[in-house]
Amino acid sequence: MNKKLNAAKKATEFISDGMVLGLGTGSTVEVMIEELSKKIKAGLNIKCISTSNRTTKFANKFGIIIHEFDSVSKIDLTVDGADEVDPYLRGIKGGGGALLYEKIVAYNSEKNIWIVDDSKLVNKLGNFPLPVEVIPFASRKLLMKFESMRLNPSIRKLDNKNFVTDSGNFIIDCKIGEIENPKELEKELKMIPGVVEVGLFIDVADYLIIGYNDRTEVLEK
Ligand code: 5RP
């Protein structure tokens, strides 16, 4: 917990008065939201945008109002977590199933910070199963397609039913192993009809904050 807290606290130092802030999704972001709520109570004046129903609910619980994505013209900074990060600050995201809105919000943000504990650092992406968000209508066909591509796919389940994302889609998790060319794979998968979004985040993070037990490290792209 200390690791996440250290990374979360460091991230709040990047947030200043008047900012429009994107809130990512996941347990590390939730630690950050709790820290942020203390600063807001102490007078910090910011506008927050959310990347998931989960984050919206969590932020509301801590008294943080979430504004509509369409109500702002730009987002100054987004703070999000990641499932894996390589030395080039490329990542796999979507373990929490929020990859689509996370990528949209990140794309519309001036700057993106990822907060992770050191267990998320890898030399090559792909040990964490790559989440691919797909249209339900195409999901069986895509499963077969991904099998033929040797991506070891499986449809994500929750309580024995297909997991459904905030936008009503399914997720296919691909146990690929080391991905030689993440950028190419992202492009290749996105070209397939029925694929909505891919959990490879290639040129997104501007800063990576790594939380250790006793310190943090900030890497800049
Ligand atoms: C959700 C995500 C999260 O950022 C990722 O799963 C990391 O979560 P956590 O901080 O709980 O490890 O991509 O879709």
Short mmCIF file of C-alpha atoms and ligand atoms in Angstrom, two decimals:
data_model
loop_
_atom_site.label_atom_id
_atom_site.label_comp_id
_atom_site.label_asym_id
_atom_site.label_seq_id
_atom_site.Cartn_x
_atom_site.Cartn_y
_atom_site.Cartn_z
CA MET A 1 0.00 0.00 0.00
CA ASN A 2 2.90 2.34 0.79
CA LYS A 3 4.15 2.04 -2.75
CA LYS A 4 0.85 3.15 -4.23
CA LEU A 5 0.49 5.88 -1.63
CA ASN A 6 3.97 7.23 -2.34
CA ALA A 7 3.28 7.36 -6.09
CA ALA A 8 -0.17 8.86 -5.50
CA LYS A 9 1.12 11.60 -3.20
CA LYS A 10 3.85 12.53 -5.68
CA ALA A 11 1.28 12.82 -8.48
CA THR A 12 -0.77 15.34 -6.50
CA GLU A 13 2.26 17.66 -6.56
CA PHE A 14 1.68 18.04 -10.33
CA ILE A 15 -1.90 19.26 -9.80
CA SER A 16 -2.44 22.98 -9.43
CA ASP A 17 -5.27 25.49 -9.00
CA GLY A 18 -7.52 26.03 -12.02
CA MET A 19 -6.62 22.77 -13.74
CA VAL A 20 -8.97 20.44 -15.56
CA LEU A 21 -7.86 17.02 -14.33
CA GLY A 22 -8.58 13.62 -15.87
CA LEU A 23 -8.95 10.81 -13.36
CA GLY A 24 -7.90 7.36 -14.56
CA THR A 25 -9.20 4.07 -13.20
CA GLY A 26 -7.86 1.48 -10.78
CA SER A 27 -6.67 0.97 -7.22
CA THR A 28 -3.61 3.25 -7.54
CA VAL A 29 -5.72 6.09 -8.94
CA GLU A 30 -8.18 5.58 -6.10
CA VAL A 31 -5.39 6.14 -3.57
CA MET A 32 -4.56 9.34 -5.47
CA ILE A 33 -8.23 10.43 -5.44
CA GLU A 34 -8.30 10.08 -1.67
CA GLU A 35 -5.18 12.26 -1.35
CA LEU A 36 -6.62 14.74 -3.84
CA SER A 37 -9.86 15.04 -1.90
CA LYS A 38 -7.87 16.30 1.11
CA LYS A 39 -6.29 19.02 -1.04
CA ILE A 40 -9.67 19.98 -2.49
CA LYS A 41 -11.13 20.26 1.01
CA ALA A 42 -8.16 22.48 1.89
CA GLY A 43 -9.02 24.85 -1.00
CA LEU A 44 -7.56 23.42 -4.23
CA ASN A 45 -9.86 24.51 -7.05
CA ILE A 46 -9.94 22.04 -9.97
CA LYS A 47 -12.44 20.48 -12.37
CA CYS A 48 -12.37 16.68 -12.65
CA ILE A 49 -13.25 14.40 -15.57
CA SER A 50 -13.62 10.66 -15.08
CA THR A 51 -12.62 7.64 -17.20
CA SER A 52 -15.12 5.15 -15.75
CA ASN A 53 -18.28 4.69 -13.71
CA ARG A 54 -16.08 3.09 -11.06
CA THR A 55 -13.91 6.22 -10.75
CA THR A 56 -16.94 8.53 -10.80
CA LYS A 57 -18.54 6.63 -7.93
CA PHE A 58 -15.30 6.54 -5.96
CA ALA A 59 -14.62 10.26 -6.45
CA ASN A 60 -18.20 11.16 -5.49
CA LYS A 61 -17.78 9.18 -2.28
CA PHE A 62 -14.91 11.51 -1.39
CA GLY A 63 -16.94 14.61 -2.25
CA ILE A 64 -15.32 15.22 -5.64
CA ILE A 65 -17.71 16.39 -8.36
CA ILE A 66 -17.17 14.83 -11.79
CA HIS A 67 -17.86 17.03 -14.81
CA GLU A 68 -19.06 15.82 -18.22
CA PHE A 69 -16.24 15.11 -20.68
CA ASP A 70 -18.02 17.30 -23.24
CA SER A 71 -18.27 20.23 -20.83
CA VAL A 72 -14.54 21.00 -21.10
CA SER A 73 -12.61 21.94 -24.22
CA LYS A 74 -9.32 20.54 -22.97
CA ILE A 75 -7.88 18.54 -20.12
CA ASP A 76 -4.67 19.89 -18.61
CA LEU A 77 -3.46 16.72 -16.98
CA THR A 78 -4.62 13.14 -16.56
CA VAL A 79 -3.35 10.82 -13.85
CA ASP A 80 -3.85 7.12 -14.51
CA GLY A 81 -2.43 3.76 -13.53
CA ALA A 82 -1.03 1.00 -15.74
CA ASP A 83 -0.75 -2.77 -15.73
CA GLU A 84 2.73 -2.92 -17.28
CA VAL A 85 5.23 -0.26 -18.31
CA ASP A 86 8.40 -0.75 -20.36
CA PRO A 87 11.55 1.43 -20.34
CA TYR A 88 10.15 3.58 -23.20
CA LEU A 89 7.06 4.45 -21.08
CA ARG A 90 4.87 2.30 -23.30
CA GLY A 91 2.23 0.42 -21.40
CA ILE A 92 -0.51 -2.15 -21.22
CA LYS A 93 -3.72 -0.87 -19.67
CA GLY A 94 -7.24 -2.15 -19.29
CA GLY A 95 -6.89 -4.57 -16.40
CA GLY A 96 -9.81 -2.69 -14.86
CA GLY A 97 -11.70 -2.72 -18.14
CA ALA A 98 -11.65 1.05 -18.68
CA LEU A 99 -9.17 1.19 -21.56
CA LEU A 100 -11.47 2.85 -24.08
CA TYR A 101 -12.38 5.92 -22.04
CA GLU A 102 -8.87 5.99 -20.58
CA LYS A 103 -7.38 6.24 -24.06
CA ILE A 104 -9.89 8.87 -25.18
CA VAL A 105 -9.30 11.03 -22.10
CA ALA A 106 -5.52 10.57 -22.37
CA TYR A 107 -5.57 11.58 -26.05
CA ASN A 108 -7.41 14.77 -25.13
CA SER A 109 -5.03 15.64 -22.30
CA GLU A 110 -2.12 18.05 -22.56
CA LYS A 111 -0.06 15.88 -20.24
CA ASN A 112 -0.41 12.34 -18.92
CA ILE A 113 1.09 10.95 -15.75
CA TRP A 114 1.05 7.25 -14.91
CA ILE A 115 1.38 6.15 -11.32
CA VAL A 116 2.54 2.61 -10.64
CA ASP A 117 4.34 0.57 -8.04
CA ASP A 118 7.62 -1.04 -9.04
CA SER A 119 5.94 -4.42 -9.72
CA LYS A 120 4.53 -2.95 -12.96
CA LEU A 121 7.95 -2.36 -14.55
CA VAL A 122 8.96 -4.77 -17.33
CA ASN A 123 11.64 -4.89 -19.99
CA LYS A 124 9.18 -6.06 -22.64
CA LEU A 125 5.39 -5.73 -22.63
CA GLY A 126 3.18 -8.80 -22.88
CA ASN A 127 3.38 -10.82 -19.72
CA PHE A 128 0.17 -9.12 -18.56
CA PRO A 129 -2.71 -10.32 -20.80
CA LEU A 130 -3.42 -7.63 -23.37
CA PRO A 131 -7.04 -6.39 -23.10
CA VAL A 132 -8.82 -5.75 -26.40
CA GLU A 133 -12.26 -4.13 -26.24
CA VAL A 134 -14.61 -5.54 -28.87
CA ILE A 135 -18.16 -5.12 -30.12
CA PRO A 136 -20.27 -8.00 -28.70
CA PHE A 137 -21.68 -8.81 -32.20
CA ALA A 138 -18.16 -9.57 -33.44
CA SER A 139 -16.77 -11.19 -30.29
CA ARG A 140 -16.96 -14.90 -31.32
CA LYS A 141 -15.44 -14.20 -34.72
CA LEU A 142 -12.72 -12.07 -33.15
CA LEU A 143 -11.93 -14.82 -30.67
CA MET A 144 -11.34 -17.19 -33.61
CA LYS A 145 -9.31 -14.56 -35.45
CA PHE A 146 -7.09 -13.94 -32.42
CA GLU A 147 -6.67 -17.70 -31.97
CA SER A 148 -5.45 -17.93 -35.56
CA MET A 149 -3.01 -15.10 -34.77
CA ARG A 150 -1.74 -17.17 -31.79
CA LEU A 151 -2.66 -14.48 -29.29
CA ASN A 152 -4.10 -16.96 -26.75
CA PRO A 153 -7.35 -15.05 -26.35
CA SER A 154 -10.16 -15.50 -23.87
CA ILE A 155 -13.30 -13.46 -23.25
CA ARG A 156 -13.16 -11.74 -19.87
CA LYS A 157 -15.74 -13.08 -17.44
CA LEU A 158 -17.32 -11.65 -14.32
CA ASP A 159 -19.55 -13.86 -12.17
CA ASN A 160 -19.67 -16.44 -15.01
CA LYS A 161 -21.01 -13.89 -17.48
CA ASN A 162 -19.14 -11.86 -20.08
CA PHE A 163 -17.65 -8.74 -18.51
CA VAL A 164 -19.36 -5.68 -20.00
CA THR A 165 -17.50 -2.36 -20.27
CA ASP A 166 -18.99 1.07 -19.52
CA SER A 167 -19.79 1.43 -23.21
CA GLY A 168 -21.49 -1.99 -23.47
CA ASN A 169 -18.64 -3.89 -25.10
CA PHE A 170 -16.78 -7.11 -24.22
CA ILE A 171 -13.08 -7.57 -23.50
CA ILE A 172 -10.87 -10.25 -25.00
CA ASP A 173 -7.70 -10.78 -22.93
CA CYS A 174 -4.74 -12.01 -24.98
CA LYS A 175 -1.98 -13.94 -23.18
CA ILE A 176 0.68 -13.16 -25.74
CA GLY A 177 3.97 -13.25 -23.89
CA GLU A 178 6.72 -10.84 -24.93
CA ILE A 179 5.45 -8.47 -27.63
CA GLU A 180 8.22 -7.72 -30.11
CA ASN A 181 6.63 -4.66 -31.72
CA PRO A 182 3.80 -3.18 -29.60
CA LYS A 183 3.13 -0.27 -31.97
CA GLU A 184 2.68 -2.56 -34.96
CA LEU A 185 0.47 -4.93 -32.97
CA GLU A 186 -1.72 -2.05 -31.82
CA LYS A 187 -2.18 -0.93 -35.44
CA GLU A 188 -2.80 -4.45 -36.72
CA LEU A 189 -5.48 -5.18 -34.10
CA LYS A 190 -7.19 -1.82 -34.52
CA MET A 191 -7.61 -2.47 -38.25
CA ILE A 192 -9.82 -5.52 -37.60
CA PRO A 193 -13.55 -4.70 -37.83
CA GLY A 194 -15.23 -5.10 -34.46
CA VAL A 195 -12.16 -4.13 -32.46
CA VAL A 196 -12.99 -0.96 -30.54
CA GLU A 197 -9.75 -0.34 -28.66
CA VAL A 198 -6.51 -2.05 -27.77
CA GLY A 199 -4.85 -1.87 -24.35
CA LEU A 200 -1.47 -0.90 -25.81
CA PHE A 201 -0.73 2.72 -24.87
CA ILE A 202 2.31 3.58 -26.93
CA ASP A 203 2.88 7.30 -27.03
CA VAL A 204 0.71 8.38 -24.14
CA ALA A 205 2.59 8.80 -20.86
CA ASP A 206 4.65 11.98 -20.44
CA TYR A 207 5.70 11.09 -16.91
CA LEU A 208 5.91 7.85 -15.00
CA ILE A 209 5.86 7.99 -11.22
CA ILE A 210 7.14 4.78 -9.65
CA GLY A 211 6.25 4.17 -6.04
CA TYR A 212 8.65 2.18 -3.88
CA ASN A 213 8.25 1.40 -0.19
CA ASP A 214 10.45 4.29 0.90
CA ARG A 215 10.61 6.66 -2.09
CA THR A 216 9.37 7.60 -5.52
CA GLU A 217 11.08 7.95 -8.85
CA VAL A 218 9.83 10.24 -11.62
CA LEU A 219 10.70 9.37 -15.21
CA GLU A 220 10.02 11.76 -18.07
CA LYS A 221 9.55 10.69 -21.68
C1 5RP B 1 -7.92 0.16 -15.81
C2 5RP B 1 -6.46 0.33 -15.93
C3 5RP B 1 -5.70 0.55 -14.68
O1 5RP B 1 -4.99 1.73 -14.79
C4 5RP B 1 -4.74 -0.59 -14.46
O2 5RP B 1 -5.49 -1.79 -14.44
C5 5RP B 1 -3.95 -0.44 -13.16
O3 5RP B 1 -4.78 -0.65 -12.06
P1 5RP B 1 -4.22 -0.75 -10.59
O4 5RP B 1 -3.77 0.61 -10.21
O5 5RP B 1 -5.40 -1.24 -9.77
O6 5RP B 1 -3.11 -1.75 -10.60
O7 5RP B 1 -5.89 0.31 -16.97
O8 5RP B 1 -8.52 -0.08 -17.04
#
